C-alpha angles and dihedrals in degrees: 000000000000114000094016123112126204126201121201119191111206119196101204135135143178117235140162111258092182136345095289102021120091114183137186112220127185142167118248118221092240093061100268132102137239126210137190110198133202097015110184128206111271145088119304134179115220136181136170126235122193120186125170136156100180122080090191126050135175111231143160114254128183094233102042107020113221109006140153114252119204128198105051114159110252126209132043131299124184120183125212118261116271128194117247114190120193118191 
């Protein structure tokens, strides 16, 4: 919506899984994880897409266990592509 700003905090990091295996690991908002394996040096284009139709979701939290969370942003958001260069 015009004039509104959204802030997404992404908990993701690069780390070495083995001697020749760089991976990108992140936490998904629903309690899972996502992983990109065997990332090689080079230039990548990345963008984020968020799509949700439910304002309420049941999820597992550390403090409360399974609980219903209200207030999720609904709709679809697609960012522009950004360059990511790994050396």
